[in-house]
Tab-separated table of C-alpha atoms in Angstrom:
chain	number	residue	atom	x	y	z
A	145	UNK	CA	0.000	0.000	0.000
A	146	UNK	CA	2.800	2.397	0.797
A	147	UNK	CA	4.455	1.837	-2.543
A	148	UNK	CA	1.099	2.263	-4.297
A	149	UNK	CA	0.478	5.585	-2.565
A	150	UNK	CA	3.918	6.763	-3.472
A	151	UNK	CA	3.410	5.791	-7.072
A	152	UNK	CA	0.257	7.886	-7.207
A	153	UNK	CA	2.048	10.872	-5.746
A	154	UNK	CA	0.379	10.785	-2.352
A	155	UNK	CA	1.927	13.212	0.112
A	156	UNK	CA	4.057	11.870	2.884
A	157	UNK	CA	2.829	12.503	6.407
A	158	UNK	CA	4.498	12.706	9.796
A	159	UNK	CA	4.412	9.544	11.877
A	160	UNK	CA	1.069	9.204	13.631
A	161	UNK	CA	-0.375	12.180	11.739
A	162	UNK	CA	-3.271	11.321	9.370
A	163	UNK	CA	-3.265	12.992	5.975
A	164	UNK	CA	-5.995	15.437	5.017
A	165	UNK	CA	-9.304	13.950	3.923
A	166	UNK	CA	-9.419	13.431	0.161
A	167	UNK	CA	-12.924	14.724	-0.533
A	168	UNK	CA	-12.460	16.612	-3.805
A	169	UNK	CA	-13.123	14.826	-7.064
A	170	UNK	CA	-12.805	16.200	-10.588
A	171	UNK	CA	-16.215	17.945	-10.629
A	172	UNK	CA	-15.736	19.654	-7.271
A	173	UNK	CA	-12.236	20.735	-8.312
A	174	UNK	CA	-13.678	22.161	-11.539
A	175	UNK	CA	-16.174	24.262	-9.592
A	176	UNK	CA	-13.454	25.321	-7.162
A	177	UNK	CA	-11.298	26.652	-10.032
A	178	UNK	CA	-14.238	28.474	-11.661
A	179	UNK	CA	-15.427	29.907	-8.355
A	180	UNK	CA	-11.957	31.076	-7.357
A	181	UNK	CA	-11.453	32.948	-10.644
A	182	UNK	CA	-14.901	34.525	-10.881
A	183	UNK	CA	-15.595	37.410	-8.547
A	184	UNK	CA	-14.141	40.802	-7.794
A	185	UNK	CA	-11.993	41.271	-10.921
A	186	UNK	CA	-14.652	41.519	-13.599
A	187	UNK	CA	-17.349	42.835	-11.241
A	188	UNK	CA	-15.198	45.711	-9.993
A	189	UNK	CA	-12.602	46.589	-12.640
A	190	UNK	CA	-14.365	46.401	-16.026
A	191	UNK	CA	-14.826	50.183	-16.093
A	192	UNK	CA	-11.215	50.916	-15.183
A	193	UNK	CA	-9.917	48.533	-17.879
A	194	UNK	CA	-12.205	50.239	-20.428
A	195	UNK	CA	-10.727	53.595	-19.428
A	196	UNK	CA	-7.245	52.329	-20.238
A	197	UNK	CA	-7.875	50.542	-23.538
A	198	UNK	CA	-11.069	52.048	-24.946
A	199	UNK	CA	-13.917	50.211	-26.660
A	200	UNK	CA	-11.761	47.165	-27.526
A	201	UNK	CA	-12.355	45.975	-23.985
A	202	UNK	CA	-12.259	42.314	-24.968
A	203	UNK	CA	-8.602	42.470	-26.113
A	204	UNK	CA	-6.928	42.872	-22.676
A	205	UNK	CA	-9.210	40.239	-21.150
A	206	UNK	CA	-8.284	37.811	-23.943
A	207	UNK	CA	-4.557	38.513	-23.554
A	208	UNK	CA	-4.779	38.205	-19.759
A	209	UNK	CA	-6.432	34.813	-20.243
A	210	UNK	CA	-3.650	33.672	-22.608
A	211	UNK	CA	-0.890	34.732	-20.175
A	212	UNK	CA	-2.646	33.023	-17.255
A	213	UNK	CA	-3.248	29.917	-19.381
A	214	UNK	CA	0.480	29.640	-20.174
A	215	UNK	CA	1.366	29.803	-16.481
A	216	UNK	CA	-1.333	27.261	-15.632
A	217	UNK	CA	0.655	24.611	-17.526
A	218	UNK	CA	3.636	25.195	-15.221
A	219	UNK	CA	1.402	24.858	-12.164
A	220	UNK	CA	-0.051	21.639	-13.582
A	221	UNK	CA	3.385	20.099	-14.086
A	222	UNK	CA	4.505	21.115	-10.600
A	223	UNK	CA	1.362	20.045	-8.753
A	224	UNK	CA	1.572	16.720	-10.583
A	225	UNK	CA	5.176	16.287	-9.514
A	226	UNK	CA	4.636	17.599	-5.950
A	227	UNK	CA	0.948	17.034	-5.036
A	228	UNK	CA	1.162	18.902	-1.738
A	229	UNK	CA	-0.336	22.054	-0.280
A	230	UNK	CA	1.970	25.118	-0.349
A	231	UNK	CA	1.865	26.119	-4.013
A	232	UNK	CA	4.326	28.715	-5.256
A	233	UNK	CA	6.380	28.757	-2.045
A	234	UNK	CA	6.935	24.984	-2.238
A	235	UNK	CA	8.005	25.145	-5.891
A	236	UNK	CA	10.328	28.098	-5.239
A	237	UNK	CA	11.963	26.319	-2.315
A	238	UNK	CA	12.416	23.095	-4.297
A	239	UNK	CA	13.919	24.904	-7.286
A	240	UNK	CA	16.220	27.490	-5.707
A	241	UNK	CA	16.811	26.367	-2.091
A	242	UNK	CA	16.907	30.006	-0.958
A	243	UNK	CA	14.850	30.464	2.243
A	244	UNK	CA	14.676	34.244	1.847
A	245	UNK	CA	13.325	33.986	-1.720
A	246	UNK	CA	10.818	31.363	-0.587
A	247	UNK	CA	9.694	33.698	2.193
A	248	UNK	CA	9.301	36.682	-0.151
A	249	UNK	CA	7.249	34.597	-2.606
A	250	UNK	CA	4.984	33.398	0.211
A	251	UNK	CA	4.678	36.948	1.558
A	252	UNK	CA	3.893	38.293	-1.937
A	253	UNK	CA	1.084	35.741	-2.261
A	254	UNK	CA	-0.184	36.806	1.168
A	255	UNK	CA	-0.079	40.481	0.153
A	256	UNK	CA	-1.938	39.719	-3.074
A	257	UNK	CA	-4.703	38.191	-0.974
A	258	UNK	CA	-4.944	41.324	1.174
A	259	UNK	CA	-4.999	43.725	-1.793
A	260	UNK	CA	-7.557	41.531	-3.568
A	261	UNK	CA	-9.788	41.491	-0.479
A	262	UNK	CA	-9.357	45.264	-0.156
A	263	UNK	CA	-10.520	45.682	-3.764
A	264	UNK	CA	-13.590	43.621	-2.933
A	265	UNK	CA	-14.258	45.722	0.174
A	266	UNK	CA	-14.148	48.944	-1.860
A	267	UNK	CA	-16.491	47.461	-4.475
A	268	UNK	CA	-18.811	46.226	-1.727
A	269	UNK	CA	-19.138	49.568	0.037
A	270	UNK	CA	-18.693	51.939	-2.899
A	271	UNK	CA	-20.732	50.185	-5.576
A	272	UNK	CA	-23.149	47.349	-4.949
A	273	UNK	CA	-24.412	48.334	-1.491
A	274	UNK	CA	-25.390	51.746	-2.891
A	275	UNK	CA	-28.199	50.059	-4.815
A	276	UNK	CA	-29.895	49.555	-1.437
A	277	UNK	CA	-28.693	52.376	0.797
A	278	UNK	CA	-26.533	55.495	0.423
A	279	UNK	CA	-23.553	55.224	2.735
A	280	UNK	CA	-19.997	56.609	2.857
A	281	UNK	CA	-17.931	54.059	0.914
A	282	UNK	CA	-14.700	53.992	2.987
A	283	UNK	CA	-16.498	53.522	6.299
A	284	UNK	CA	-18.642	50.740	4.872
A	285	UNK	CA	-15.516	49.069	3.459
A	286	UNK	CA	-13.841	49.265	6.878
A	287	UNK	CA	-16.937	47.859	8.581
A	288	UNK	CA	-17.080	45.122	5.969
A	289	UNK	CA	-13.457	44.154	6.696
A	290	UNK	CA	-14.191	44.171	10.424
A	291	UNK	CA	-17.080	41.771	9.825
A	292	UNK	CA	-14.814	39.506	7.774
A	293	UNK	CA	-12.233	39.576	10.572
A	294	UNK	CA	-14.933	38.578	13.075
A	295	UNK	CA	-16.088	35.681	10.883
A	296	UNK	CA	-12.471	34.702	10.327
A	297	UNK	CA	-11.820	34.830	14.082
A	298	UNK	CA	-14.822	32.678	14.947
A	299	UNK	CA	-13.678	30.065	12.442
A	300	UNK	CA	-15.225	29.317	9.077
A	301	UNK	CA	-15.673	25.691	8.046
A	302	UNK	CA	-15.127	25.989	4.304
A	303	UNK	CA	-16.806	23.294	2.277
A	304	UNK	CA	-16.054	22.614	-1.374
A	305	UNK	CA	-19.623	21.429	-1.814
A	306	UNK	CA	-20.907	24.807	-0.583
A	307	UNK	CA	-18.515	26.385	-3.083
A	308	UNK	CA	-20.598	24.855	-5.884
A	309	UNK	CA	-23.587	26.926	-4.736
A	310	UNK	CA	-21.473	30.074	-4.334
A	311	UNK	CA	-19.992	29.639	-7.799
A	312	UNK	CA	-23.414	29.206	-9.411
A	313	UNK	CA	-24.625	32.440	-7.800
A	314	UNK	CA	-21.521	34.373	-8.872
A	315	UNK	CA	-21.747	32.940	-12.373
A	316	UNK	CA	-25.441	33.817	-12.649
A	317	UNK	CA	-24.657	37.528	-12.396
A	318	UNK	CA	-22.250	37.370	-15.325
A	319	UNK	CA	-24.658	35.232	-17.361
A	320	UNK	CA	-27.315	37.898	-16.768
A	321	UNK	CA	-25.000	40.476	-18.325
A	322	UNK	CA	-24.338	38.207	-21.321
A	323	UNK	CA	-28.046	37.402	-21.700
A	324	UNK	CA	-28.940	41.085	-21.617
A	325	UNK	CA	-26.316	41.739	-24.282
A	326	UNK	CA	-27.714	39.047	-26.597
A	327	UNK	CA	-31.253	40.358	-26.068
A	328	UNK	CA	-30.228	43.949	-26.713
A	329	UNK	CA	-28.266	43.144	-29.885
A	330	UNK	CA	-31.171	41.149	-31.339
A	331	UNK	CA	-33.367	44.186	-30.690
A	332	UNK	CA	-31.114	46.500	-32.666
A	333	UNK	CA	-29.101	47.938	-29.789
A	334	UNK	CA	-25.313	48.034	-29.538
A	335	UNK	CA	-22.506	49.554	-31.585
A	336	UNK	CA	-20.145	46.924	-33.100
A	337	UNK	CA	-17.607	49.546	-34.234
A	338	UNK	CA	-16.665	50.155	-30.571
A	339	UNK	CA	-15.123	46.676	-30.418
A	340	UNK	CA	-12.097	47.878	-32.424
A	341	UNK	CA	-11.711	51.323	-30.836
A	342	UNK	CA	-8.516	51.900	-28.852
A	343	UNK	CA	-7.761	54.747	-26.470
A	344	UNK	CA	-4.797	56.442	-28.156
A	345	UNK	CA	-5.394	59.958	-26.871
A	346	UNK	CA	-2.154	60.159	-24.873
A	347	UNK	CA	-0.518	56.770	-25.486
A	348	UNK	CA	0.323	54.284	-28.219
A	349	UNK	CA	-1.993	51.395	-29.062
A	350	UNK	CA	0.549	48.920	-27.667
A	351	UNK	CA	0.747	50.704	-24.314
A	352	UNK	CA	-3.038	51.012	-24.203
A	353	UNK	CA	-3.352	47.252	-24.663
A	354	UNK	CA	-0.543	46.144	-22.346
A	355	UNK	CA	-1.435	48.539	-19.523
A	356	UNK	CA	-5.040	47.368	-19.673
A	357	UNK	CA	-3.933	43.727	-19.845
A	358	UNK	CA	-1.724	44.115	-16.770
A	359	UNK	CA	-4.843	45.260	-14.877
A	360	UNK	CA	-7.273	42.806	-16.492
A	361	UNK	CA	-4.923	40.032	-15.354
A	362	UNK	CA	-6.401	40.592	-11.885
A	363	UNK	CA	-9.646	39.062	-13.179
A	364	UNK	CA	-7.914	35.820	-14.247
A	365	UNK	CA	-6.049	35.054	-11.028
A	366	UNK	CA	-7.352	32.529	-8.542
A	367	UNK	CA	-6.636	29.327	-10.443
A	368	UNK	CA	-3.276	29.113	-8.645
A	369	UNK	CA	-5.054	28.763	-5.288
A	370	UNK	CA	-6.401	25.367	-6.341
A	371	UNK	CA	-2.954	23.751	-6.072
A	372	UNK	CA	-3.153	24.303	-2.324
A	373	UNK	CA	-6.025	21.788	-2.312
A	374	UNK	CA	-3.852	19.020	-3.794
A	375	UNK	CA	-3.662	17.017	-0.566
A	376	UNK	CA	-7.469	17.014	-0.331
A	377	UNK	CA	-8.046	15.822	-3.920
A	378	UNK	CA	-8.747	12.276	-5.002
A	379	UNK	CA	-5.903	11.284	-7.312
A	380	UNK	CA	-4.649	14.877	-7.881
A	381	UNK	CA	-2.069	13.801	-10.466
A	382	UNK	CA	-4.853	12.580	-12.734
A	383	UNK	CA	-7.693	15.084	-12.197
A	384	UNK	CA	-5.839	18.408	-12.039
A	385	UNK	CA	-4.988	18.939	-15.738
A	386	UNK	CA	-8.523	18.476	-17.039
A	387	UNK	CA	-10.277	20.315	-14.180
A	388	UNK	CA	-7.957	23.330	-14.112
A	389	UNK	CA	-7.782	23.870	-17.869
A	390	UNK	CA	-11.519	23.381	-18.324
A	391	UNK	CA	-12.301	25.695	-15.403
A	392	UNK	CA	-10.021	28.409	-16.761
A	393	UNK	CA	-11.548	27.978	-20.227
A	394	UNK	CA	-15.077	28.445	-18.872
A	395	UNK	CA	-14.139	31.459	-16.742
A	396	UNK	CA	-12.140	33.049	-19.558
A	397	UNK	CA	-15.003	32.571	-22.045
A	398	UNK	CA	-17.483	34.159	-19.642
A	399	UNK	CA	-15.183	37.134	-19.067
A	400	UNK	CA	-14.666	37.596	-22.801
A	401	UNK	CA	-18.422	37.580	-23.481
A	402	UNK	CA	-19.030	40.044	-20.616
A	403	UNK	CA	-16.353	42.375	-22.022
A	404	UNK	CA	-17.845	42.232	-25.538
A	405	UNK	CA	-21.357	42.829	-24.193
A	406	UNK	CA	-20.222	45.773	-22.077
A	407	UNK	CA	-18.466	47.439	-25.007
A	408	UNK	CA	-21.362	46.862	-27.405
A	409	UNK	CA	-23.928	48.476	-25.128
A	410	UNK	CA	-22.014	51.248	-23.335
A	411	UNK	CA	-19.342	53.630	-24.688
A	412	UNK	CA	-15.892	53.190	-23.134
A	413	UNK	CA	-15.996	56.682	-21.626
A	414	UNK	CA	-19.239	55.902	-19.794
A	415	UNK	CA	-17.866	52.578	-18.557
A	416	UNK	CA	-14.735	54.337	-17.297
A	417	UNK	CA	-16.834	57.012	-15.570
A	418	UNK	CA	-18.910	54.313	-13.880
A	419	UNK	CA	-15.686	52.700	-12.521
A	420	UNK	CA	-16.557	49.755	-10.283
A	421	UNK	CA	-20.287	50.024	-11.131
A	422	UNK	CA	-19.694	49.488	-14.871
A	423	UNK	CA	-21.643	46.218	-14.995
A	424	UNK	CA	-24.594	47.859	-13.267
A	425	UNK	CA	-24.476	50.455	-16.046
A	426	UNK	CA	-24.526	47.705	-18.683
A	427	UNK	CA	-27.585	46.092	-17.100
A	428	UNK	CA	-29.315	49.459	-16.811
A	429	UNK	CA	-28.737	50.377	-20.480
A	430	UNK	CA	-29.359	46.937	-21.967
A	431	UNK	CA	-32.468	46.066	-19.962
A	432	UNK	CA	-33.971	49.104	-18.233
A	433	UNK	CA	-36.799	46.982	-16.834
A	434	UNK	CA	-34.447	44.512	-15.174
A	435	UNK	CA	-34.383	44.974	-11.369
A	436	UNK	CA	-30.957	46.433	-10.630
A	437	UNK	CA	-31.346	45.444	-6.982
A	438	UNK	CA	-31.195	41.765	-7.966
A	439	UNK	CA	-27.954	42.212	-9.896
A	440	UNK	CA	-26.530	44.365	-7.097
A	441	UNK	CA	-27.353	41.608	-4.608
A	442	UNK	CA	-25.470	39.070	-6.727
A	443	UNK	CA	-22.562	41.518	-7.005
A	444	UNK	CA	-22.508	41.953	-3.231
A	445	UNK	CA	-22.359	38.202	-2.815
A	446	UNK	CA	-19.603	37.779	-5.406
A	447	UNK	CA	-17.232	40.387	-3.955
A	448	UNK	CA	-17.977	39.368	-0.358
A	449	UNK	CA	-17.149	35.748	-1.081
A	450	UNK	CA	-13.917	36.732	-2.846
A	451	UNK	CA	-12.882	38.932	0.063
A	452	UNK	CA	-13.555	36.278	2.683
A	453	UNK	CA	-11.599	33.601	0.800
A	454	UNK	CA	-8.641	35.949	0.332
A	455	UNK	CA	-8.561	37.100	3.961
A	456	UNK	CA	-8.746	33.504	5.154
A	457	UNK	CA	-5.834	32.631	2.882
A	458	UNK	CA	-3.770	35.658	3.908
A	459	UNK	CA	-4.171	35.119	7.659
A	460	UNK	CA	-3.349	31.405	7.365
A	461	UNK	CA	-0.229	32.199	5.353
A	462	UNK	CA	0.984	34.564	8.092
A	463	UNK	CA	0.192	31.913	10.697
A	464	UNK	CA	2.072	29.277	8.707
A	465	UNK	CA	5.130	31.479	8.233
A	466	UNK	CA	5.244	32.139	11.984
A	467	UNK	CA	5.082	28.416	12.702
A	468	UNK	CA	7.976	27.882	10.305
A	469	UNK	CA	9.957	30.466	12.332
A	470	UNK	CA	10.471	32.797	9.350
A	471	UNK	CA	8.535	35.702	10.898
A	472	UNK	CA	8.165	36.500	14.635
A	473	UNK	CA	6.543	33.638	16.533
A	474	UNK	CA	3.680	35.720	18.099
A	475	UNK	CA	2.041	35.931	14.651
A	476	UNK	CA	1.348	32.218	14.974
A	477	UNK	CA	-0.610	32.475	18.247
A	478	UNK	CA	-3.924	30.615	18.272
A	479	UNK	CA	-6.900	31.706	20.380
A	480	UNK	CA	-7.524	29.271	23.227
A	481	UNK	CA	-11.270	28.884	22.698
A	482	UNK	CA	-11.870	29.769	19.034
A	483	UNK	CA	-8.676	27.975	17.893
A	484	UNK	CA	-8.044	30.550	15.154
A	485	UNK	CA	-4.826	32.537	14.470
A	486	UNK	CA	-6.096	35.762	16.012
A	487	UNK	CA	-2.921	37.856	15.773
A	488	UNK	CA	-2.477	36.929	12.106
A	489	UNK	CA	-6.122	37.860	11.509
A	490	UNK	CA	-5.666	41.224	13.234
A	491	UNK	CA	-2.441	41.907	11.324
A	492	UNK	CA	-3.855	41.162	7.866
A	493	UNK	CA	-7.125	42.961	8.629
A	494	UNK	CA	-5.278	46.070	9.828
A	495	UNK	CA	-3.275	46.235	6.587
A	496	UNK	CA	-6.499	45.867	4.590
A	497	UNK	CA	-8.183	48.677	6.561
A	498	UNK	CA	-5.246	51.006	5.855
A	499	UNK	CA	-5.400	50.155	2.138
A	500	UNK	CA	-9.143	50.767	1.691
A	501	UNK	CA	-8.848	54.036	3.620
A	502	UNK	CA	-6.135	55.488	1.401
A	503	UNK	CA	-6.178	53.920	-2.088
A	504	UNK	CA	-8.327	53.671	-5.208
A	505	UNK	CA	-9.671	50.292	-6.334
A	506	UNK	CA	-7.624	50.392	-9.555
A	507	UNK	CA	-4.383	50.650	-7.538
A	508	UNK	CA	-5.447	47.753	-5.323
A	509	UNK	CA	-6.337	45.596	-8.334
A	510	UNK	CA	-3.181	46.620	-10.194
A	511	UNK	CA	-0.979	45.794	-7.209
A	512	UNK	CA	-2.635	42.396	-6.816
A	513	UNK	CA	-1.893	41.642	-10.469
A	514	UNK	CA	1.695	42.930	-10.133
A	515	UNK	CA	2.493	40.753	-7.121
A	516	UNK	CA	1.094	37.644	-8.766
A	517	UNK	CA	2.807	38.362	-12.086
A	518	UNK	CA	6.117	38.386	-10.199
A	519	UNK	CA	5.210	35.133	-8.445
A	520	UNK	CA	4.104	33.546	-11.736
A	521	UNK	CA	7.381	34.537	-13.396
A	522	UNK	CA	9.278	32.702	-10.639
A	523	UNK	CA	6.969	29.658	-10.851
A	524	UNK	CA	7.495	29.379	-14.624
A	525	UNK	CA	11.265	29.491	-14.143
A	526	UNK	CA	11.019	26.998	-11.262
A	527	UNK	CA	9.156	24.618	-13.564
A	528	UNK	CA	12.112	24.611	-15.963
A	529	UNK	CA	14.722	24.334	-13.179
A	530	UNK	CA	12.912	21.386	-11.596
A	531	UNK	CA	12.977	19.364	-14.814
A	532	UNK	CA	16.174	17.825	-13.388
A	533	UNK	CA	14.209	16.589	-10.352
A	534	UNK	CA	12.596	13.401	-11.631
A	535	UNK	CA	9.470	12.106	-9.920
A	536	UNK	CA	8.936	8.388	-9.390
A	537	UNK	CA	5.337	8.567	-10.601
A	538	UNK	CA	3.894	9.627	-13.945
A	539	UNK	CA	2.592	13.187	-14.067
A	540	UNK	CA	1.602	15.948	-16.472
A	541	UNK	CA	4.512	17.565	-18.315
A	542	UNK	CA	4.100	20.927	-20.035
A	543	UNK	CA	5.667	21.501	-23.472
A	544	UNK	CA	8.951	23.316	-22.750
A	545	UNK	CA	7.990	26.359	-24.793
A	546	UNK	CA	4.997	27.142	-22.548
A	547	UNK	CA	6.893	27.857	-19.280
A	548	UNK	CA	9.341	29.967	-21.317
A	549	UNK	CA	6.512	32.004	-22.874
A	550	UNK	CA	4.793	32.189	-19.501
A	551	UNK	CA	7.899	33.571	-17.791
A	552	UNK	CA	8.540	36.131	-20.557
A	553	UNK	CA	4.939	37.399	-20.767
A	554	UNK	CA	4.456	37.579	-16.985
A	555	UNK	CA	7.775	39.392	-16.561
A	556	UNK	CA	6.901	41.869	-19.321
A	557	UNK	CA	3.506	42.696	-17.814
A	558	UNK	CA	5.188	43.183	-14.425
A	559	UNK	CA	7.695	45.721	-15.820
A	560	UNK	CA	7.118	49.484	-16.258
A	561	UNK	CA	7.480	49.079	-20.066
A	562	UNK	CA	3.965	47.608	-20.122
A	563	UNK	CA	2.513	50.940	-19.031
A	564	UNK	CA	1.940	49.911	-15.435
A	565	UNK	CA	1.470	52.973	-13.189
A	566	UNK	CA	4.078	53.856	-10.576
A	567	UNK	CA	1.477	53.580	-7.777
A	568	UNK	CA	1.417	49.796	-8.205
A	569	UNK	CA	5.165	49.543	-7.578
A	570	UNK	CA	5.018	51.901	-4.601
A	571	UNK	CA	2.305	49.909	-2.862
A	572	UNK	CA	3.939	46.556	-3.687
A	573	UNK	CA	7.263	47.889	-2.397
A	574	UNK	CA	5.706	49.051	0.861
A	575	UNK	CA	3.952	45.728	1.439
A	576	UNK	CA	7.039	43.667	0.649
A	577	UNK	CA	9.058	46.080	2.824
A	578	UNK	CA	6.812	45.122	5.743
A	579	UNK	CA	7.656	41.503	5.005
A	580	UNK	CA	11.363	42.293	4.886
A	581	UNK	CA	11.089	44.062	8.251
A	582	UNK	CA	9.378	41.021	9.794
A	583	UNK	CA	12.101	38.783	8.358
A	584	UNK	CA	14.856	40.957	9.848
A	585	UNK	CA	13.183	41.187	13.264
A	586	UNK	CA	12.784	37.428	13.343
A	587	UNK	CA	16.400	36.915	12.222
A	588	UNK	CA	17.677	39.163	15.019
A	589	UNK	CA	15.508	37.441	17.634
A	590	UNK	CA	16.584	33.957	16.519
A	591	UNK	CA	20.247	35.036	16.416
A	592	UNK	CA	19.990	36.498	19.906
A	593	UNK	CA	18.313	33.357	21.264
A	594	UNK	CA	20.916	31.165	19.577
A	595	UNK	CA	23.711	33.226	21.128
A	596	UNK	CA	22.096	32.957	24.560
A	597	UNK	CA	21.795	29.175	24.233
A	598	UNK	CA	25.487	28.899	23.295
A	599	UNK	CA	26.429	31.194	26.201
A	600	UNK	CA	24.382	29.165	28.693
A	601	UNK	CA	25.843	25.933	27.352
A	602	UNK	CA	29.392	27.266	27.737
A	603	UNK	CA	28.742	28.338	31.335
A	604	UNK	CA	27.128	25.002	32.088
A	605	UNK	CA	30.266	23.254	30.807
A	606	UNK	CA	32.453	25.334	33.106
A	607	UNK	CA	30.329	24.410	36.103
């Protein structure tokens, strides 16, 4: 049995420690991938992307899908070779054996979760809740984050079966937009010429496309989170390739149709002016009789679910890093009764509150995309480096050209040449600087403790 498990790529466990329950089959994994991708990105940033590229809104979403799809092949090879939870940090550590780089990758993923949740909080308070009540956006966003922190503190039993229901609800909102677009076009509405209009007022067409793509990439992220579920999947080596690629294909197709519909029905300038309420504008123009409150309710649900998942992930990453002794140990403290990492929850929630109080949603979304583009570049390179590490079981292997193209395209979109605004780099630098500070504090504490142990041992030897 042991040799059979090893042949299938089953993760090794500590003696006496049972492995995680393998409850996720191919269908549940498919819904997990779709549900993790759908959410805040397209609901909150369609208007901002339109402001960057113009009426050809579908182009950056298509390119973002292609770039993400290339990187997905690297993740599939690596999760097949190492079917364990940890994702990008595990692959980085295996490939480069540099603890500091591994830490920075893990911290970048954590930061991307916080900025993504902050984007959702801004969209929640500043867009979809306004369909029901007029409230000051920043204060609602802060209250929303406080509620998430409370739920996170109490402990949330996430179920992949419940995720099927959540995904269907999120998907229904986007299908409503597509359905309204089809109905409107058949009734003589829409302007097809807008689909090839580019915003070249103060930039070249290339910059318009790449700067919009670097932001639209935010809508395609989420698929990488599924690799953290590898230890809870039934036969992950077999089911991951089909489920991940199919899930990304469905999500990408939906996003592309939403982008085309939005551009057909609403001029790019109006979408840009609407900002995070662009899809509400599309519904309003395409089907004036449709109850906006229903779509707003779905939007509330979509961004709330995205925020909760990201804050859960971020706090658990901080907790895990503390337990691995790579950031100060207090961040790993668990509440005695709730059994949740309360200091990690407070820390990540505080950062999110600061972000929603001071920054625009486009900066938050752009920074999320930037951090993950950097991580994806490293993962693509790690995939190539780890080709020398042969697994004893059969697994998916990506064509060599795909990780190369993935690394090049992700790196390009992460560089200033793509038209990425300086604000993204400033915020990413600040967040990663916080991580560097935690690393240094922990290094000094560990060094001091190590010196004290050696000193005590020396004195004990003299006595």
